[in-house]
XYZ file of C-alpha atoms in Angstrom:
572
model
C 1.872 83.051 -71.478
C 4.594 83.704 -74.007
C 8.281 83.051 -73.554
C 10.805 85.787 -74.294
C 11.734 86.006 -77.958
C 15.458 85.863 -78.703
C 16.762 88.682 -80.847
C 17.466 86.222 -83.634
C 13.758 85.803 -84.147
C 13.610 89.382 -85.382
C 14.412 87.837 -88.742
C 10.753 86.857 -88.969
C 9.915 90.557 -89.274
C 9.976 91.349 -92.993
C 11.961 94.425 -93.936
C 10.294 96.994 -96.136
C 11.564 100.060 -97.894
C 11.082 103.481 -96.340
C 7.427 104.131 -95.730
C 5.763 106.646 -98.011
C 4.105 109.704 -96.444
C 0.388 109.342 -95.834
C -1.520 112.183 -97.493
C -5.065 113.441 -97.227
C -7.472 114.072 -100.058
C -10.986 115.134 -99.217
C -12.360 112.857 -96.494
C -9.787 110.097 -96.908
C -6.149 109.196 -96.381
C -3.919 107.698 -99.056
C -0.488 106.096 -99.416
C 1.389 108.699 -101.445
C 3.345 106.049 -103.386
C 0.768 103.371 -104.180
C -2.223 105.719 -104.259
C -4.242 103.207 -102.214
C -6.603 104.356 -99.499
C -4.946 104.170 -96.079
C -6.654 102.860 -92.938
C -5.122 103.112 -89.481
C -4.903 99.783 -87.694
C -2.952 100.415 -84.540
C -2.357 100.365 -80.820
C -1.487 103.057 -78.272
C 2.110 102.815 -77.080
C 1.738 104.767 -73.875
C 4.524 103.057 -71.932
C 7.883 101.565 -72.924
C 10.336 103.201 -70.601
C 13.808 101.839 -70.060
C 15.350 101.689 -66.585
C 17.556 104.675 -67.402
C 14.526 106.826 -68.111
C 12.772 105.676 -64.952
C 15.846 106.599 -62.904
C 15.993 110.008 -64.573
C 12.353 110.605 -63.710
C 12.921 109.704 -60.072
C 15.869 112.070 -59.894
C 14.280 114.994 -61.732
C 10.599 114.508 -60.892
C 9.858 115.293 -64.524
C 7.309 113.268 -66.471
C 8.683 114.797 -69.664
C 11.759 112.560 -69.307
C 9.583 109.533 -70.156
C 9.843 108.738 -73.846
C 8.835 105.303 -75.191
C 10.588 105.892 -78.523
C 13.930 106.467 -76.795
C 13.975 102.869 -75.539
C 15.497 101.047 -78.497
C 15.657 97.726 -76.662
C 11.977 97.979 -75.815
C 11.042 98.646 -79.436
C 13.134 95.690 -80.604
C 11.441 93.517 -78.006
C 7.943 94.567 -79.077
C 8.270 94.550 -82.867
C 7.488 90.825 -83.367
C 4.276 91.288 -81.389
C 3.342 94.364 -83.420
C 3.748 92.273 -86.548
C 1.733 89.440 -85.023
C -1.085 91.924 -84.363
C -0.726 93.096 -87.987
C -0.750 96.781 -87.013
C 0.502 99.594 -89.232
C 0.664 102.428 -86.671
C 1.322 103.165 -82.996
C 0.248 106.250 -81.098
C 2.798 107.817 -78.744
C 1.662 110.442 -76.222
C 4.868 112.131 -75.142
C 8.517 112.283 -76.139
C 11.644 114.139 -75.116
C 13.164 115.897 -78.119
C 16.660 115.828 -76.611
C 16.889 112.016 -76.620
C 17.950 109.680 -79.423
C 15.075 107.978 -81.261
C 16.902 106.571 -84.281
C 17.009 102.925 -83.175
C 13.307 102.663 -82.465
C 12.106 104.762 -85.387
C 14.299 102.904 -87.887
C 13.135 99.532 -86.593
C 9.498 100.589 -86.804
C 10.024 101.907 -90.312
C 11.595 98.638 -91.445
C 8.617 96.796 -89.991
C 6.162 98.987 -91.921
C 4.816 100.815 -88.867
C 3.960 104.512 -88.717
C 3.922 106.694 -85.594
C 1.194 109.163 -84.607
C 3.011 111.537 -82.301
C 1.488 113.909 -79.762
C 3.436 117.180 -79.590
C 2.050 118.035 -76.162
C 3.413 116.675 -72.902
C 1.969 116.894 -69.392
C 4.150 119.988 -68.903
C 3.771 121.672 -72.280
C 0.233 121.689 -73.687
C -2.648 123.965 -74.582
C -4.345 124.389 -71.252
C -8.049 123.534 -71.067
C -8.997 126.164 -68.475
C -6.420 128.875 -69.102
C -5.565 128.381 -72.770
C -2.679 130.126 -74.451
C -0.651 129.712 -77.605
C 2.687 131.296 -76.818
C 6.378 131.265 -77.679
C 7.161 128.743 -74.948
C 4.666 126.172 -76.174
C 5.373 126.688 -79.845
C 9.110 126.320 -79.284
C 8.483 123.051 -77.449
C 6.381 121.793 -80.366
C 9.008 122.895 -82.899
C 11.772 121.120 -81.005
C 9.810 117.867 -81.200
C 9.145 118.385 -84.903
C 12.856 118.947 -85.514
C 13.660 115.748 -83.615
C 11.202 113.631 -85.637
C 10.618 115.464 -88.923
C 13.282 113.508 -90.797
C 11.729 110.114 -90.010
C 9.659 108.919 -92.974
C 7.312 106.889 -90.802
C 5.909 109.776 -88.732
C 2.262 109.696 -89.817
C 1.395 112.990 -88.194
C 1.862 115.441 -85.364
C -0.991 115.791 -82.894
C -1.596 119.377 -81.690
C -3.584 118.428 -78.599
C -5.502 115.672 -76.870
C -8.900 116.196 -75.230
C -8.302 119.920 -74.667
C -11.975 120.796 -75.164
C -14.100 118.635 -72.870
C -16.248 118.805 -69.767
C -14.419 119.561 -66.537
C -16.590 118.274 -63.668
C -16.325 119.902 -60.267
C -17.455 118.398 -56.955
C -20.269 120.101 -55.038
C -19.409 122.015 -51.904
C -21.109 120.122 -49.081
C -21.143 120.993 -45.402
C -23.109 118.840 -42.917
C -25.032 117.237 -45.760
C -26.096 120.590 -47.227
C -25.012 121.384 -50.778
C -23.883 124.999 -50.652
C -22.554 125.221 -54.189
C -23.120 122.976 -57.189
C -21.146 123.593 -60.365
C -21.469 120.670 -62.756
C -18.564 121.759 -64.926
C -16.389 124.645 -65.944
C -16.648 125.511 -69.654
C -13.416 125.191 -71.606
C -14.726 125.642 -75.147
C -12.800 128.920 -75.344
C -9.656 126.813 -75.851
C -10.857 126.043 -79.403
C -9.339 129.166 -81.049
C -5.978 128.311 -79.501
C -6.099 124.806 -80.962
C -6.951 126.219 -84.373
C -4.155 128.804 -84.151
C -1.677 126.081 -83.197
C -2.706 124.016 -86.233
C -2.281 127.093 -88.448
C 1.215 127.885 -87.204
C 2.541 124.332 -87.021
C 1.367 123.685 -90.579
C 3.119 126.905 -91.645
C 6.292 125.710 -89.971
C 6.140 122.263 -91.583
C 5.580 123.774 -95.006
C 8.410 126.281 -94.590
C 10.815 123.483 -93.657
C 9.628 120.959 -96.266
C 8.198 118.439 -93.825
C 5.389 116.258 -95.149
C 3.708 115.000 -91.960
C 0.029 115.544 -91.306
C -1.216 117.799 -88.495
C -4.346 117.050 -86.481
C -6.127 116.872 -83.167
C -7.685 114.156 -81.011
C -10.843 114.966 -79.075
C -12.831 113.525 -76.226
C -16.236 111.920 -76.623
C -18.318 114.824 -75.305
C -20.970 116.737 -77.299
C -19.130 119.973 -78.112
C -15.831 118.193 -78.643
C -17.058 115.466 -80.971
C -19.570 117.517 -82.998
C -18.998 121.264 -82.963
C -15.219 121.368 -82.536
C -14.252 119.455 -85.713
C -16.486 121.683 -87.870
C -15.031 124.751 -86.128
C -11.471 123.613 -86.840
C -12.347 123.034 -90.513
C -14.308 126.225 -91.210
C -13.541 129.554 -92.851
C -9.849 129.002 -93.579
C -7.673 128.125 -96.544
C -7.224 124.367 -96.777
C -3.498 124.809 -96.188
C -4.241 126.248 -92.722
C -6.701 123.677 -91.385
C -6.135 120.347 -89.707
C -5.448 117.244 -91.790
C -7.253 114.695 -89.622
C -9.738 114.432 -86.792
C -9.321 111.765 -84.117
C -11.768 110.919 -81.368
C -11.127 108.918 -78.201
C -14.295 106.845 -78.003
C -15.204 103.982 -75.690
C -18.845 103.392 -76.597
C -18.767 99.849 -77.984
C -18.844 97.663 -74.881
C -19.327 93.894 -74.951
C -21.605 92.439 -77.617
C -22.988 95.688 -79.017
C -23.835 96.868 -82.526
C -23.403 99.755 -84.967
C -26.654 101.346 -83.784
C -26.749 100.441 -80.103
C -23.135 101.415 -79.428
C -23.543 104.968 -80.662
C -21.317 104.407 -83.697
C -24.165 105.230 -86.032
C -24.681 108.593 -84.334
C -20.932 109.316 -84.346
C -20.796 108.520 -88.065
C -23.761 110.719 -88.942
C -22.298 113.619 -86.970
C -19.196 113.762 -89.179
C -20.618 112.827 -92.563
C -20.383 116.440 -93.811
C -16.980 117.275 -92.330
C -14.843 116.592 -95.396
C -11.746 115.789 -93.270
C -10.268 112.305 -92.630
C -11.420 110.912 -89.277
C -10.461 107.893 -87.182
C -10.796 106.515 -83.667
C -7.628 107.739 -81.937
C -8.444 105.607 -78.885
C -10.890 102.727 -78.527
C -11.391 99.605 -76.437
C -14.087 99.591 -73.750
C -13.214 97.271 -70.834
C -16.553 97.249 -68.985
C -17.277 93.659 -70.043
C -14.002 91.709 -70.183
C -12.450 90.023 -71.960
C -12.470 92.458 -74.828
C -13.246 90.677 -78.073
C -12.956 93.888 -80.127
C -16.070 92.963 -82.054
C -16.394 96.568 -83.207
C -13.366 96.212 -85.512
C -15.323 94.605 -88.398
C -17.913 97.371 -88.041
C -15.324 100.168 -88.095
C -13.813 98.699 -91.267
C -17.221 97.836 -92.748
C -19.378 99.629 -95.282
C -21.497 101.381 -92.640
C -18.516 103.390 -91.361
C -15.750 103.631 -93.970
C -17.455 106.492 -95.805
C -16.483 108.590 -92.771
C -13.886 106.686 -90.743
C -10.349 105.670 -91.694
C -9.504 103.147 -89.012
C -8.795 102.810 -85.310
C -6.053 102.835 -82.661
C -6.758 100.493 -79.748
C -5.850 101.468 -76.221
C -3.330 100.086 -75.305
C -0.368 97.772 -75.911
C 1.388 97.562 -72.512
C -0.615 96.695 -69.406
C -0.672 99.409 -66.754
C -2.711 99.931 -63.592
C -5.823 100.812 -65.629
C -6.019 97.241 -67.062
C -6.291 98.227 -70.724
C -3.147 96.375 -71.781
C -2.668 93.651 -74.394
C 0.657 92.433 -72.984
C 2.606 92.386 -69.746
C 6.257 93.383 -69.731
C 8.577 91.699 -67.224
C 9.969 93.861 -64.441
C 13.424 93.916 -66.059
C 11.896 94.843 -69.417
C 13.351 91.860 -71.218
C 10.307 89.743 -72.037
C 6.677 89.921 -73.130
C 3.671 87.886 -71.987
C 0.502 88.279 -74.039
C -2.823 88.711 -72.260
C -6.228 87.377 -73.266
C -7.165 90.514 -75.199
C -4.085 90.206 -77.413
C -5.342 87.202 -79.378
C -8.829 88.655 -79.733
C -7.434 91.825 -81.302
C -5.041 89.796 -83.430
C -7.963 87.802 -84.804
C -10.019 90.912 -85.564
C -7.160 92.866 -87.177
C -6.264 89.880 -89.377
C -9.334 90.463 -91.554
C -9.718 94.247 -91.147
C -9.018 95.829 -94.523
C -11.676 98.410 -95.379
C -12.986 99.063 -98.870
C -10.367 99.770 -101.519
C -10.160 103.120 -103.276
C -7.520 104.588 -105.573
C -6.603 108.226 -105.010
C -6.496 108.889 -108.750
C -10.103 107.824 -109.205
C -11.422 109.675 -106.150
C -13.050 113.075 -106.488
C -14.077 114.597 -103.146
C -17.775 115.429 -103.011
C -17.902 117.136 -99.611
C -16.864 120.783 -99.432
C -15.170 122.142 -96.350
C -17.526 124.192 -94.151
C -17.385 127.879 -95.055
C -19.456 129.179 -92.168
C -18.241 128.441 -88.662
C -20.577 127.150 -85.943
C -22.524 130.069 -84.483
C -21.273 131.382 -81.174
C -24.005 130.988 -78.565
C -24.573 129.915 -74.975
C -23.772 126.277 -75.750
C -20.764 127.086 -77.941
C -19.308 130.406 -76.698
C -16.395 130.483 -79.124
C -15.135 133.279 -81.383
C -13.840 132.798 -84.916
C -10.978 135.280 -84.397
C -7.733 133.449 -83.602
C -4.759 134.279 -81.368
C -1.655 135.748 -83.028
C 1.297 133.685 -84.195
C 3.915 133.496 -81.421
C 6.850 135.750 -82.258
C 9.833 135.308 -79.968
C 11.632 138.302 -81.474
C 8.802 140.712 -80.741
C 8.439 139.460 -77.183
C 12.194 139.672 -76.568
C 12.255 143.210 -77.992
C 9.494 144.358 -75.649
C 11.032 142.548 -72.676
C 14.324 144.365 -73.211
C 12.606 147.756 -72.736
C 11.015 147.045 -69.343
C 12.269 148.690 -66.160
C 9.946 147.277 -63.479
C 10.333 143.499 -63.654
C 10.050 140.465 -61.407
C 12.859 138.713 -59.576
C 11.523 135.323 -60.614
C 13.532 133.094 -62.873
C 12.328 130.986 -65.753
C 10.069 128.204 -64.571
C 9.129 129.658 -61.204
C 5.882 128.190 -59.913
C 5.016 131.607 -58.455
C 4.585 133.334 -61.814
C 0.880 132.498 -62.076
C 0.141 133.784 -58.588
C 2.022 136.992 -59.287
C 0.131 137.510 -62.549
C -3.133 137.090 -60.695
C -2.009 139.682 -58.159
C -1.063 142.260 -60.796
C -4.142 141.690 -62.954
C -6.376 141.790 -59.887
C -4.952 145.195 -58.995
C -5.357 146.573 -62.529
C -7.015 144.664 -65.352
C -5.874 147.324 -67.837
C -2.273 146.565 -66.931
C -2.899 143.081 -68.318
C -4.871 143.972 -71.431
C -1.886 143.566 -73.764
C -1.166 140.042 -72.474
C -4.752 138.821 -72.020
C -6.561 136.499 -74.386
C -10.217 135.545 -74.565
C -11.348 132.793 -76.919
C -14.988 133.520 -76.217
C -14.822 137.159 -77.280
C -12.034 136.691 -79.808
C -9.860 139.398 -78.280
C -6.136 138.858 -77.883
C -3.570 141.344 -76.673
C -0.589 142.069 -78.917
C 1.656 140.327 -76.393
C -0.664 137.495 -75.379
C 1.674 135.152 -77.253
C 4.690 135.926 -75.055
C 5.982 133.535 -72.407
C 4.533 133.558 -68.872
C 7.599 135.254 -67.391
C 7.598 137.912 -70.106
C 3.880 138.472 -69.587
C 4.379 139.010 -65.879
C 7.150 141.535 -66.498
C 5.048 143.323 -69.116
C 2.074 143.609 -66.752
C 4.314 144.880 -63.945
C 5.908 147.518 -66.154
C 2.587 148.698 -67.567
C 1.227 149.091 -64.029
C 4.410 150.908 -63.002
C 3.997 153.410 -65.842
C 0.264 153.788 -65.172
C 1.278 155.019 -61.726
C 3.702 157.566 -63.217
C 6.650 155.336 -62.320
C 6.239 155.959 -58.613
C 8.557 153.771 -56.524
C 5.569 152.396 -54.622
C 4.186 151.006 -57.898
C 7.158 148.654 -58.244
C 7.238 147.538 -54.638
C 5.751 144.075 -54.982
C 7.583 141.443 -52.960
C 8.767 139.917 -56.239
C 9.653 143.222 -57.990
C 12.854 145.006 -58.820
C 13.784 147.944 -61.032
C 16.440 148.040 -63.698
C 17.748 150.723 -66.019
C 17.228 150.745 -69.768
C 19.055 153.249 -71.961
C 16.704 155.986 -73.115
C 13.742 154.757 -71.050
C 13.526 157.307 -68.269
C 9.851 158.243 -68.210
C 6.405 156.960 -69.185
C 6.467 158.480 -72.673
C 9.831 156.908 -73.470
C 8.644 153.519 -72.171
C 5.528 153.656 -74.329
C 7.530 154.639 -77.406
C 10.099 151.877 -76.894
C 7.621 149.029 -76.510
C 5.286 150.352 -79.192
C 8.162 150.380 -81.670
C 8.767 146.680 -80.993
C 5.122 145.851 -81.639
C 4.843 148.091 -84.689
C 7.810 146.567 -86.466
C 6.677 143.082 -85.393
C 10.342 142.415 -84.623
C 10.954 140.438 -87.828
C 8.401 141.638 -90.326
C 9.758 139.458 -93.133
C 9.529 136.211 -91.179
C 6.768 133.937 -90.043
C 7.679 134.746 -86.457
C 8.246 131.061 -85.821
C 11.434 130.114 -83.971
C 13.380 127.597 -86.023
C 15.804 125.004 -84.771
C 17.528 124.951 -88.153
C 17.500 128.581 -89.296
C 17.711 130.975 -86.371
C 16.208 134.403 -86.930
C 18.347 137.340 -85.731
C 17.780 137.723 -82.023
C 15.237 134.898 -81.833
C 15.501 132.160 -79.268
C 15.044 128.492 -80.098
C 14.746 127.439 -76.470
C 11.723 127.854 -74.200
C 12.000 131.000 -72.115
C 10.123 129.252 -69.318
C 10.095 125.600 -68.399
C 7.245 124.547 -66.123
C 8.669 122.344 -63.385
C 5.764 121.835 -60.996
C 4.840 118.161 -60.515
C 1.672 116.968 -62.209
C -0.565 113.956 -62.569
C -2.314 112.630 -65.622
C -6.059 113.092 -65.789
C -8.740 110.641 -66.793
C -10.842 110.803 -69.881
C -14.581 110.405 -69.892
C -14.071 106.660 -70.234
C -12.245 106.503 -66.929
C -8.768 105.624 -68.198
C -5.612 107.643 -68.268
C -5.061 108.747 -71.828
C -1.758 110.265 -72.695
C -0.767 113.878 -72.497
C -3.275 115.766 -70.395
C -3.186 119.565 -70.413
C -2.344 120.965 -66.999
C -2.814 124.352 -65.344
C 0.155 126.478 -66.356
C 1.579 129.777 -65.258
C -0.221 131.819 -67.911
C -3.497 133.275 -66.630
C -5.439 135.450 -69.098
C -7.554 138.077 -67.385
C -10.757 136.521 -68.693
C -9.876 133.206 -67.064
C -8.830 134.499 -63.643
C -12.331 134.374 -62.157
C -13.024 130.856 -63.386
C -9.730 129.632 -61.991
C -10.404 131.319 -58.658
C -13.804 129.617 -58.417
C -12.345 126.239 -59.312
C -9.545 126.634 -56.798
C -11.881 127.904 -54.087
C -14.344 125.076 -54.503
C -11.675 122.412 -54.812
C -9.724 123.749 -51.874
C -12.745 123.973 -49.597
C -13.830 120.471 -50.497
C -10.372 119.047 -49.812
C -10.271 120.861 -46.499
C -13.487 119.166 -45.479
C -12.385 115.629 -46.388
């Protein structure tokens, strides 16, 4: 047990100058000031919530209110222990862009600690089953970037976490008879949306002179750990592809080895990637206490040709028992657990081989050809369009049959399913399919805009008959000059043709607002959610949830999943 540290003891934490941006070159990361190769040596900081945040969550029911970097007192409390562990980075899974992070971020910077920040939250993320890359999600990501882009110690922004993985479904069993067995629903078609998000976020960072890296962290499943990283790196200009690849891996359990653990196989899989890679989560707990005996291997000669360090899961003890420390109920003190000293001992000697950026010439070329689309990897190379809030707003302003729902209504998805089920062609302009590589011109609009677009298209398909806008959630409105089907088609087509703001990137900016563009999400998802478990059985950060957007191609899969799940629950 460890007694609380008085604030005066913070003087033992040496102050350093502002941290230099970490940059990538070929397969490795480097300190942009010293030119030395950079290795991540960190812990996941998945909880550090002050009492004020907890109260706000209880009142609002919103997980997005939880933000560990907004708890300055908690950061101050934990810094001496971070230094004792000798870490140089923490991973944070969700933040609230509207809160103040200056106290925590400045303290971390002074202590020489970077932050790997997930842009997704449990409410705003690329959805595994019904993926989309739209104005709502991009605006959420941009707001977080604007809140953290000025902090020198932000290592990078994470586009998504475990989006592509296996989604197991329970069998449908009645009286001992298995009526339906679906081992998993494929979600590989989310890959193009991840790649499009990387493309657009990197464009935004470049346009606004931010230097942070952009990457993705995947789950330890075959398609995710092997095919996906090569897909994200292929057939694009280097300026448009991800800067790092992280994998959440829990294979080294107990007294294992480089070969027996699977680390050798993981290393061989990525040896031709040409992109920096690291373990974005690690720390198997199947054989406690954890001695972290894989750390010397990760930083040893067998792995450093491919890997650039590790982030251990996790610092604060939660119900999943992965923690290194316990925090008192009032948040004022820290008690280290057994695993803390084991990790401290391992990190003390973890350095990795030295390499100067100036003397390093990359020898691995980025993959030109993308992985072939086939039955085991049904993914297209064509990517979704860049979200353009101006174009979507222009089209939305020309619609006359629209819904009565307000932003954030939980009924939007159901209504979309109803419209698209009645007429798939009414939804063609808003549908996206990552398997076929087909994306409607307006597939990047918000869920509420998509619903209104589908309703209006259906209304005009039916020659604007009153019965065609008689849904329980429908209403009609008047738009100047739009009095018949031809006028409606001309009005919306003009919006699409001019691309609303042809001279812009189409990216909403929190600092330079485009004429008519919105910098706030048009829809905020408010339905309650729960975090999911990774393949290792622990809860790992921001988990994509089912949202309101339902592309036509995904409707059937969602219906099957819901049918099976609902029938099983009814039988329990």
